[in-house]
PDB file of C-alpha atoms in Angstrom:
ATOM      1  CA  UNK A   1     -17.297  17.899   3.463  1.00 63.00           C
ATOM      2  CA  UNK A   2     -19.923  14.979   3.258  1.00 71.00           C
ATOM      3  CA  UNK A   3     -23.360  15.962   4.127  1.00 91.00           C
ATOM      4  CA  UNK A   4     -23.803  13.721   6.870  1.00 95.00           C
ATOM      5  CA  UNK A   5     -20.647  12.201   9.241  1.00 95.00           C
ATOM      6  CA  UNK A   6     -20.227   9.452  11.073  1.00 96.00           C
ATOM      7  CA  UNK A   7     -17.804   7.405  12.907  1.00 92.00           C
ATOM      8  CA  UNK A   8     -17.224   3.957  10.721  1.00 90.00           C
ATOM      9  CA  UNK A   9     -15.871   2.342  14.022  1.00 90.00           C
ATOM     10  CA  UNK A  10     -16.129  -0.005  15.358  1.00 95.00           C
ATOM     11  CA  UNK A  11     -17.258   1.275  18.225  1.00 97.00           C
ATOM     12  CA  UNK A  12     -16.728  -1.517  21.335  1.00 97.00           C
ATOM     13  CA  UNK A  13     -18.599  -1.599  24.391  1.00 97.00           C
ATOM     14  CA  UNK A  14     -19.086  -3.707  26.835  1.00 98.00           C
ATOM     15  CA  UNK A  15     -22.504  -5.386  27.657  1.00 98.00           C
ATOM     16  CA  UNK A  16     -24.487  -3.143  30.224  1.00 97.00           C
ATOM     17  CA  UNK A  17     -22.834  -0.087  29.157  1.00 98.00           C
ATOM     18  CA  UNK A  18     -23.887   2.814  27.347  1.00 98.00           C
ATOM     19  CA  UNK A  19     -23.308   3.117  23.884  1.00 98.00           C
ATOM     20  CA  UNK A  20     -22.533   6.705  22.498  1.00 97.00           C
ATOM     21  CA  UNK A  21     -22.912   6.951  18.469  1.00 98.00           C
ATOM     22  CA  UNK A  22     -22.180  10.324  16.805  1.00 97.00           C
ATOM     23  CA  UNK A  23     -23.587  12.375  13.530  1.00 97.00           C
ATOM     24  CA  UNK A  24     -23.345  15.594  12.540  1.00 97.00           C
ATOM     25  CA  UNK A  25     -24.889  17.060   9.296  1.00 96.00           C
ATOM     26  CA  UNK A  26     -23.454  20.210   7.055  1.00 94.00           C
ATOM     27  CA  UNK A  27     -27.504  21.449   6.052  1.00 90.00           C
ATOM     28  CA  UNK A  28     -28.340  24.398   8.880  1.00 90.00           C
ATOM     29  CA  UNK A  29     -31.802  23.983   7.464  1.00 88.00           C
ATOM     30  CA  UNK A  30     -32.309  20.166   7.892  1.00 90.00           C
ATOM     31  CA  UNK A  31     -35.290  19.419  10.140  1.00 87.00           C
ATOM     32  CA  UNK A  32     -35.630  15.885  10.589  1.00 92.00           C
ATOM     33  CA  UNK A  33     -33.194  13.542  12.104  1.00 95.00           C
ATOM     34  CA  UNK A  34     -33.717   9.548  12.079  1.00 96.00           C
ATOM     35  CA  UNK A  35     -31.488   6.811  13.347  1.00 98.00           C
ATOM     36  CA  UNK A  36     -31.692   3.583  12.226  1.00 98.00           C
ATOM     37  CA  UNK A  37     -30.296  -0.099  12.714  1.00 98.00           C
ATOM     38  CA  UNK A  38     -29.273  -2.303  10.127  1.00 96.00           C
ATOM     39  CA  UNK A  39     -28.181  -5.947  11.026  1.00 96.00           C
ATOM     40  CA  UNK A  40     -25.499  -7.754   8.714  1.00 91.00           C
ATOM     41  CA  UNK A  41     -27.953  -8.705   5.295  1.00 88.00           C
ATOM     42  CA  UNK A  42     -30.561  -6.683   6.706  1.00 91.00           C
ATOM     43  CA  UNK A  43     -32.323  -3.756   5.790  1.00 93.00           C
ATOM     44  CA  UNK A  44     -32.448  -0.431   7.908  1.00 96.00           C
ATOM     45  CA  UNK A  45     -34.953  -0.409  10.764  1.00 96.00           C
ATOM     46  CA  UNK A  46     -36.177   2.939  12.040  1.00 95.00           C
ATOM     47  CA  UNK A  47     -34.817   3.160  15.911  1.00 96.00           C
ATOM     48  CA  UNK A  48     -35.902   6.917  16.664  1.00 95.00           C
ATOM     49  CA  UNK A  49     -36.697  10.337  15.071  1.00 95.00           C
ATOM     50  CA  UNK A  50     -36.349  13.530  16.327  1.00 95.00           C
ATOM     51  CA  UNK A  51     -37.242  17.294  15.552  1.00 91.00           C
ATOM     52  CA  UNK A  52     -36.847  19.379  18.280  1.00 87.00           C
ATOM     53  CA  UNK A  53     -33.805  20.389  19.898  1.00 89.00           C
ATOM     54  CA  UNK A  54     -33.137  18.147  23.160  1.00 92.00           C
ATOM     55  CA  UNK A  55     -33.812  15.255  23.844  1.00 94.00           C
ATOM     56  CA  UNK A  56     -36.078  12.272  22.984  1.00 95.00           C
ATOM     57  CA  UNK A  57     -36.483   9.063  24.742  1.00 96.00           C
ATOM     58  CA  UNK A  58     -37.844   5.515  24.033  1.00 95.00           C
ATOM     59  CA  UNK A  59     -37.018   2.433  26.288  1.00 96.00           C
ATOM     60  CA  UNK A  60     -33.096   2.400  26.028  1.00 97.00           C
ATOM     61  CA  UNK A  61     -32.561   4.753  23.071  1.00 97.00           C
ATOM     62  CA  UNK A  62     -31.797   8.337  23.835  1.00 97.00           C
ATOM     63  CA  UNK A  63     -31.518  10.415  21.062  1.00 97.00           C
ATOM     64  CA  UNK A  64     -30.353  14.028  21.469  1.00 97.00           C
ATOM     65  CA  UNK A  65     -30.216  16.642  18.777  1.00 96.00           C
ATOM     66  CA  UNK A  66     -28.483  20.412  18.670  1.00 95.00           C
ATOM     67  CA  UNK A  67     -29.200  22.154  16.037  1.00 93.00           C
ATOM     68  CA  UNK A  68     -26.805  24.953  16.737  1.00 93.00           C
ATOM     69  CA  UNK A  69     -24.126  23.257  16.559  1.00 94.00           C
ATOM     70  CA  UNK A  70     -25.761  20.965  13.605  1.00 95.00           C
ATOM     71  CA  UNK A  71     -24.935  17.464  15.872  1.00 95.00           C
ATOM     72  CA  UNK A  72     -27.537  14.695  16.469  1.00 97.00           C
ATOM     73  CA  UNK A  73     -26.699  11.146  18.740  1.00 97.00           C
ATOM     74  CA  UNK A  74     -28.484   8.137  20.413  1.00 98.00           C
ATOM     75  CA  UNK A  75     -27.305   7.022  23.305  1.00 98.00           C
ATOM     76  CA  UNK A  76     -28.139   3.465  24.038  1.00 98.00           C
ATOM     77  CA  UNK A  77     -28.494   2.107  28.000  1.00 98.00           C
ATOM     78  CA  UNK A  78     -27.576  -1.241  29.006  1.00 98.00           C
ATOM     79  CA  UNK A  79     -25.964  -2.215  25.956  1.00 98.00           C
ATOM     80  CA  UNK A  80     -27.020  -6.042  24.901  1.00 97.00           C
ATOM     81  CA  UNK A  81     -25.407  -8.225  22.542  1.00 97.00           C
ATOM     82  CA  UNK A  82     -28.212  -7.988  20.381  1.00 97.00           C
ATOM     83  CA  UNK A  83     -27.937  -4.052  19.873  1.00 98.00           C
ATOM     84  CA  UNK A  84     -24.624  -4.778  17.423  1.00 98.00           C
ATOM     85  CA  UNK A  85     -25.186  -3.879  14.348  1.00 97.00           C
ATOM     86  CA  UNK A  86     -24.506  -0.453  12.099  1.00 97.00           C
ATOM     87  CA  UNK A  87     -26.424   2.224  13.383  1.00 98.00           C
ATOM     88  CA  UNK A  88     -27.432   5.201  10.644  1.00 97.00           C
ATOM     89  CA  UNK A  89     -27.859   8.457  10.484  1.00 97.00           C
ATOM     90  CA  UNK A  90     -30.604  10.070   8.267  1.00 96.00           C
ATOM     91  CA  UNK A  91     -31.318  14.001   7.946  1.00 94.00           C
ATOM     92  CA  UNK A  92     -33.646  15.459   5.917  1.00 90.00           C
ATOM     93  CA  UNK A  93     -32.215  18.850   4.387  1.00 79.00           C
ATOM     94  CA  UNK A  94     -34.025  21.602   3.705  1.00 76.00           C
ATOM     95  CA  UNK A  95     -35.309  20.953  -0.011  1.00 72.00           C
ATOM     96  CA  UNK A  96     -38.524  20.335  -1.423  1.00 66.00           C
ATOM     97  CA  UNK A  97     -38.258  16.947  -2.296  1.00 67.00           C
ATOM     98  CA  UNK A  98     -38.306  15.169   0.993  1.00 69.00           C
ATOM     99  CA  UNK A  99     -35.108  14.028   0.265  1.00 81.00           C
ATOM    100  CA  UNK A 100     -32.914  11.546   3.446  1.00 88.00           C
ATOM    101  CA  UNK A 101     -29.227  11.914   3.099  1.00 91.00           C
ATOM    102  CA  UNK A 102     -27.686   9.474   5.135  1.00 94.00           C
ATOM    103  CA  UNK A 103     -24.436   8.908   6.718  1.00 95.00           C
ATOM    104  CA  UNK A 104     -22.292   5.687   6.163  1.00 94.00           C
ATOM    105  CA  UNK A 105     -23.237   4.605   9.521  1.00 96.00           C
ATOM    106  CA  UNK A 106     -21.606   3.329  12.714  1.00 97.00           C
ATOM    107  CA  UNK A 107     -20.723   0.056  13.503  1.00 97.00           C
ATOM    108  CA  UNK A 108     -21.808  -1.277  17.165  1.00 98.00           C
ATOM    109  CA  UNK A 109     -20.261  -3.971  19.409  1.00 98.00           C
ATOM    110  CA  UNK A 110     -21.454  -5.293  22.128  1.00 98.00           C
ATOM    111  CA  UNK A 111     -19.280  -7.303  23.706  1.00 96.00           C
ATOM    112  CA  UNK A 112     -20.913 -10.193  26.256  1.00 94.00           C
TER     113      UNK A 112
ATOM    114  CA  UNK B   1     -42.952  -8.887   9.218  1.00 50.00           C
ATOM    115  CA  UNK B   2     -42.422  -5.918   7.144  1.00 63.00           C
ATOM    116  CA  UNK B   3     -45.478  -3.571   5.346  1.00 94.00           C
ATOM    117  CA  UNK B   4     -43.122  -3.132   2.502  1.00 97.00           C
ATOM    118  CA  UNK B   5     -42.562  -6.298   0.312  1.00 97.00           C
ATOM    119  CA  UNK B   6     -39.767  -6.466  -2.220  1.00 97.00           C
ATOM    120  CA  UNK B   7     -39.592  -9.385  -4.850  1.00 97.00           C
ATOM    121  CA  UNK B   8     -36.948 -11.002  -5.896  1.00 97.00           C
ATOM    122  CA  UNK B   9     -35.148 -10.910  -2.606  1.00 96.00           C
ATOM    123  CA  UNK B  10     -31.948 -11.987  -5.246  1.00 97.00           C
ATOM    124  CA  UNK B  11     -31.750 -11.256  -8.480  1.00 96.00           C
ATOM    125  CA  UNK B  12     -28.469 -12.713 -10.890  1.00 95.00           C
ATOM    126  CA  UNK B  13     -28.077 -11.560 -14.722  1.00 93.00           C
ATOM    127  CA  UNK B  14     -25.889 -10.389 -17.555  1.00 90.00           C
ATOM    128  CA  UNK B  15     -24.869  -7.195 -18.817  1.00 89.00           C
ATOM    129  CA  UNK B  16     -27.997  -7.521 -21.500  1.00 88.00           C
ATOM    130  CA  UNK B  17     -30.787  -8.932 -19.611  1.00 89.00           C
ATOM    131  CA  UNK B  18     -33.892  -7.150 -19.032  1.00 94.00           C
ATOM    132  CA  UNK B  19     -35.374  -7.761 -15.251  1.00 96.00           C
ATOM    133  CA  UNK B  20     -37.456  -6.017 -13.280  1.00 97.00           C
ATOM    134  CA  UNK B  21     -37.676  -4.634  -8.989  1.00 98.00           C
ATOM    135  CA  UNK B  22     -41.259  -5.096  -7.573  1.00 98.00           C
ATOM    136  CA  UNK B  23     -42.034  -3.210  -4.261  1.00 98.00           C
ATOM    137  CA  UNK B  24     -45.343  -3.175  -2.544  1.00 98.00           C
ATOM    138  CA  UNK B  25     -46.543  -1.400   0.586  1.00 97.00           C
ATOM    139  CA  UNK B  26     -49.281  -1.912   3.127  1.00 96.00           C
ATOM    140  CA  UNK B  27     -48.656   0.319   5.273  1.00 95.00           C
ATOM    141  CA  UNK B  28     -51.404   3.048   3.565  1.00 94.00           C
ATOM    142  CA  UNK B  29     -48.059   5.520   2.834  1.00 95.00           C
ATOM    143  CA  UNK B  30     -48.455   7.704  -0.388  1.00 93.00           C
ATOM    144  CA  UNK B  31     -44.457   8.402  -0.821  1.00 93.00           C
ATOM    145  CA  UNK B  32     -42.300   5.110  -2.170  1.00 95.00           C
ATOM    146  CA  UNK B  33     -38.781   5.439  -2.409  1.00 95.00           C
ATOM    147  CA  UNK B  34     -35.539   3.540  -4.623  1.00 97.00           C
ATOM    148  CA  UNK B  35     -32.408   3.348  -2.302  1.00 96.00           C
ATOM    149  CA  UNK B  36     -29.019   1.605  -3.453  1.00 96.00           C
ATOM    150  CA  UNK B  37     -26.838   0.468  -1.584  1.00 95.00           C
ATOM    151  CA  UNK B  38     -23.534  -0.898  -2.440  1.00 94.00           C
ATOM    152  CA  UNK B  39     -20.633  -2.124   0.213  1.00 87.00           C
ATOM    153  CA  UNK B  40     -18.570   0.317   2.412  1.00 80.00           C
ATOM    154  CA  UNK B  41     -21.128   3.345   0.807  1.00 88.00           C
ATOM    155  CA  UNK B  42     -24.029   5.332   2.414  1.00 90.00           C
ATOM    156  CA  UNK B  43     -27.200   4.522   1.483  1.00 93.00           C
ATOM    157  CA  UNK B  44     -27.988   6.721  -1.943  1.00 93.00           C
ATOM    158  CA  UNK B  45     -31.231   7.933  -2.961  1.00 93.00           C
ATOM    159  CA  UNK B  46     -32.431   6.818  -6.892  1.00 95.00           C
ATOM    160  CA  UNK B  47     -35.959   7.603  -6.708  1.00 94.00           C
ATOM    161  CA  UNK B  48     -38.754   9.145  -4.759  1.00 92.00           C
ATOM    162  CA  UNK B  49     -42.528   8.962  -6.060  1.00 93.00           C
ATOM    163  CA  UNK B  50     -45.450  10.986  -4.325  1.00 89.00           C
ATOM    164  CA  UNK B  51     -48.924  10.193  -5.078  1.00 88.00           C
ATOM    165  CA  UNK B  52     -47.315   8.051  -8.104  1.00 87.00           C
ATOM    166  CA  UNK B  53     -45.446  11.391  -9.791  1.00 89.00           C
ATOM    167  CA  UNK B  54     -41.781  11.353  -9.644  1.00 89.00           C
ATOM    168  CA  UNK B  55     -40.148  13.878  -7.294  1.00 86.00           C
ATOM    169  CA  UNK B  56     -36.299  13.207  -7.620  1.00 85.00           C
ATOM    170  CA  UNK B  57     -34.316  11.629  -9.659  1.00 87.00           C
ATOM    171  CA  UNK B  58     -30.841  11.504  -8.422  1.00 86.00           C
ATOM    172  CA  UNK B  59     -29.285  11.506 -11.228  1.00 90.00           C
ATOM    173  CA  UNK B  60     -29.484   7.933 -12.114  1.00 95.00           C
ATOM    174  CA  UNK B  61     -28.525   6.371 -15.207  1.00 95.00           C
ATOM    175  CA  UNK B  62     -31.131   5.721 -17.604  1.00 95.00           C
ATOM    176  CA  UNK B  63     -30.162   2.254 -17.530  1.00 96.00           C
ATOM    177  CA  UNK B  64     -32.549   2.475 -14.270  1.00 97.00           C
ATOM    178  CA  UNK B  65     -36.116   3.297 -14.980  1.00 96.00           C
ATOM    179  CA  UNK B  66     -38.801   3.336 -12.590  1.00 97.00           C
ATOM    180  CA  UNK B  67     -42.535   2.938 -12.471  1.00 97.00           C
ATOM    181  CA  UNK B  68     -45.216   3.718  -9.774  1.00 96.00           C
ATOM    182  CA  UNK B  69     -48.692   2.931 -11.352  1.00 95.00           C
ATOM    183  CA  UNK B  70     -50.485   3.336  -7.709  1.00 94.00           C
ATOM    184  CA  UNK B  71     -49.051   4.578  -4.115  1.00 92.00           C
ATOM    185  CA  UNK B  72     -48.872   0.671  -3.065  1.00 95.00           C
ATOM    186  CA  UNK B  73     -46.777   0.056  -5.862  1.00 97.00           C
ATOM    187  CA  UNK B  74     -43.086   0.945  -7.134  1.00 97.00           C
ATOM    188  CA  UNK B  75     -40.987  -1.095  -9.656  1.00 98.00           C
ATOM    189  CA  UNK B  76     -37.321  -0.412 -11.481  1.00 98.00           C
ATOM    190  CA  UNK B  77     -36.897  -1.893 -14.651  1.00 97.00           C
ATOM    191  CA  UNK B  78     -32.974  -2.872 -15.038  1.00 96.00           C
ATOM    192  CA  UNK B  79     -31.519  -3.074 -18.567  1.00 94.00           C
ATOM    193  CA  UNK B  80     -28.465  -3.160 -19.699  1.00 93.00           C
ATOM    194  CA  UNK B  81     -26.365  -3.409 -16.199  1.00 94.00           C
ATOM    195  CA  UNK B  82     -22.742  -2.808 -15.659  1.00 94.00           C
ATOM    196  CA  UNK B  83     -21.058  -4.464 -12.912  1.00 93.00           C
ATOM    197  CA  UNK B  84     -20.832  -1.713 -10.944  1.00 94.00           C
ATOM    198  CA  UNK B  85     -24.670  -1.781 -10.006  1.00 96.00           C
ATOM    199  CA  UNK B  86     -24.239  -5.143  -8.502  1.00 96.00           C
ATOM    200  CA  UNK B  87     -25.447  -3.845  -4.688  1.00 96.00           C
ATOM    201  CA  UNK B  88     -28.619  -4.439  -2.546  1.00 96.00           C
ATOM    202  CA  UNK B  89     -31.529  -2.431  -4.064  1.00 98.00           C
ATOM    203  CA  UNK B  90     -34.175  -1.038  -0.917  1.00 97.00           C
ATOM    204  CA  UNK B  91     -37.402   0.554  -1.692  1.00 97.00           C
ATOM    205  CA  UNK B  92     -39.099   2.435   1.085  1.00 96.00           C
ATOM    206  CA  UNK B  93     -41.819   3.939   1.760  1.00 95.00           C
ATOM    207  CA  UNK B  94     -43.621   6.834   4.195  1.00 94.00           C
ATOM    208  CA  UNK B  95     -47.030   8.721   4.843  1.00 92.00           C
ATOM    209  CA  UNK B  96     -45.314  11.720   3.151  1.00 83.00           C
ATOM    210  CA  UNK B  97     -42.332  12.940   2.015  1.00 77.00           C
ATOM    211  CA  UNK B  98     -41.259  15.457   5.063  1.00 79.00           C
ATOM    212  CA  UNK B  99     -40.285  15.084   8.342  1.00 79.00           C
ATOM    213  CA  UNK B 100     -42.088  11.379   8.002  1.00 87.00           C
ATOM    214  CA  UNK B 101     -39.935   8.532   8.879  1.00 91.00           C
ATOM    215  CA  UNK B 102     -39.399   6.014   5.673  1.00 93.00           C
ATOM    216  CA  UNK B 103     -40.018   2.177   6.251  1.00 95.00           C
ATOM    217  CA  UNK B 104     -37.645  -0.326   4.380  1.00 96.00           C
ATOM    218  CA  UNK B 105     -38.111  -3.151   2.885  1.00 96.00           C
ATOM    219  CA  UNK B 106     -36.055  -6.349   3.172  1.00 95.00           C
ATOM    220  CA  UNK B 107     -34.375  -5.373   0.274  1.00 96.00           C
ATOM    221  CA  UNK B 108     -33.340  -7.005  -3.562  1.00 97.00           C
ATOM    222  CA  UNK B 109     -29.664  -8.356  -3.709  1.00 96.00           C
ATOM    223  CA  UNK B 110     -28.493  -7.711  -7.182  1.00 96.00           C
ATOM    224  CA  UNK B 111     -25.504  -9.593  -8.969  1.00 95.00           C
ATOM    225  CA  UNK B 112     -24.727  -8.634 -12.257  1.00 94.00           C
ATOM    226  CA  UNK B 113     -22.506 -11.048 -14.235  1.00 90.00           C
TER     227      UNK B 113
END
């Protein structure tokens, strides 16, 4: 089982929908969950982070984490062309190092 | 504009050459990170320095050797490369190593002949 999953996709939306991307991490102990976006020959931007179980917002980035059930996602409103890219998922497991295991990441469309 | 400056943004050599990774950050962070990553694989962990002592080393070959003489500045010396290390090299950085998000830099694109 990987340590972190995620859909490779693509995933294909249309533009002014909501965009749904998926993780879920094998560490019960990981406390820290980060999403980021990484264009084609880019490098990862941080997009949210999130501790607490619930539900964070920031403009049109949702993210939502369960820890129960060890599953983070960001939901993204009004989809633009400009949001595709890969989308990944970061956790931060429960060692002492500080450590980010990331997933392979999700690729968005956003179809105009 | 990032805080976290990477030179070369490429880099080509052969199997023998000696080169070297600079990273710099201005962001005032005292945790630097090495990330590789190579196509169609998550991003993998190399390195991570706090307060310039080394933390983790993820089992990298010694081929790969990092420095960190201050917590603005983080190099990997390369010697000896296989082909297989051709990928785009990312150094990082945050204002500590938990539950701190990590900023990138734009990144070194390796090639190794």
């Amino acid at each position: 089982q990987k340590e972190v999953e995620q859909n490779s996709g693509p995933l294909s939306v249309p533009e002014g929908a909501i965009a749904s991307l998926n993780c879920t991490y094998s560490d019960r102990g990981s406390q820290s969950f980060f999403w980021y976006r990484q264009y084609s020959g880019k490098s990862p931007e941080l997009i949210m982070f999130i501790y607490s179980n619930g539900d964070k917002e920031d403009g049109r980035f949702t993210a939502q984490l369960n820890k129960a059930s060890q599953y983070v996602s960001l939901l993204i409103r009004d989809s633009q062309p400009s949001d595709s890219a890969t989308y990944l998922c970061a956790v931060q497991g429960s060692g002492n190092t500080g450590k980010l295991i990331f997933g392979q990441g999700t690729t968005l469309q956003v179809k105009p | 504009e990032t805080g976290v400056t990477q030179t070369p943004r490429h880099l080509v050599m052969g199997m023998t050459n000696k080169k070297s990774l600079k990273c710099e950050q201005h962001l005032g962070h005292n945790a630097m990170y090495w990330y590789k990553q190579s196509a169609k694989k998550p991003l993998e962990l190399m390195f991570v320095y706090n307060f310039k002592e080394q933390t983790e080393n993820n089992s990298v070959p010694s081929r790969f050797s990092p420095e960190c003489p201050n917590s603005s500045h983080l190099f990997l010396h390369l010697h000896t490369l296989q082909p297989e290390d051709s990928a785009l090299y990312l150094c990082a950085s945050s204002q500590g190593r938990f539950n701190q998000p990590q900023h990138f830099g734009d990144g070194t694109r390796l090639s190794i002949l």
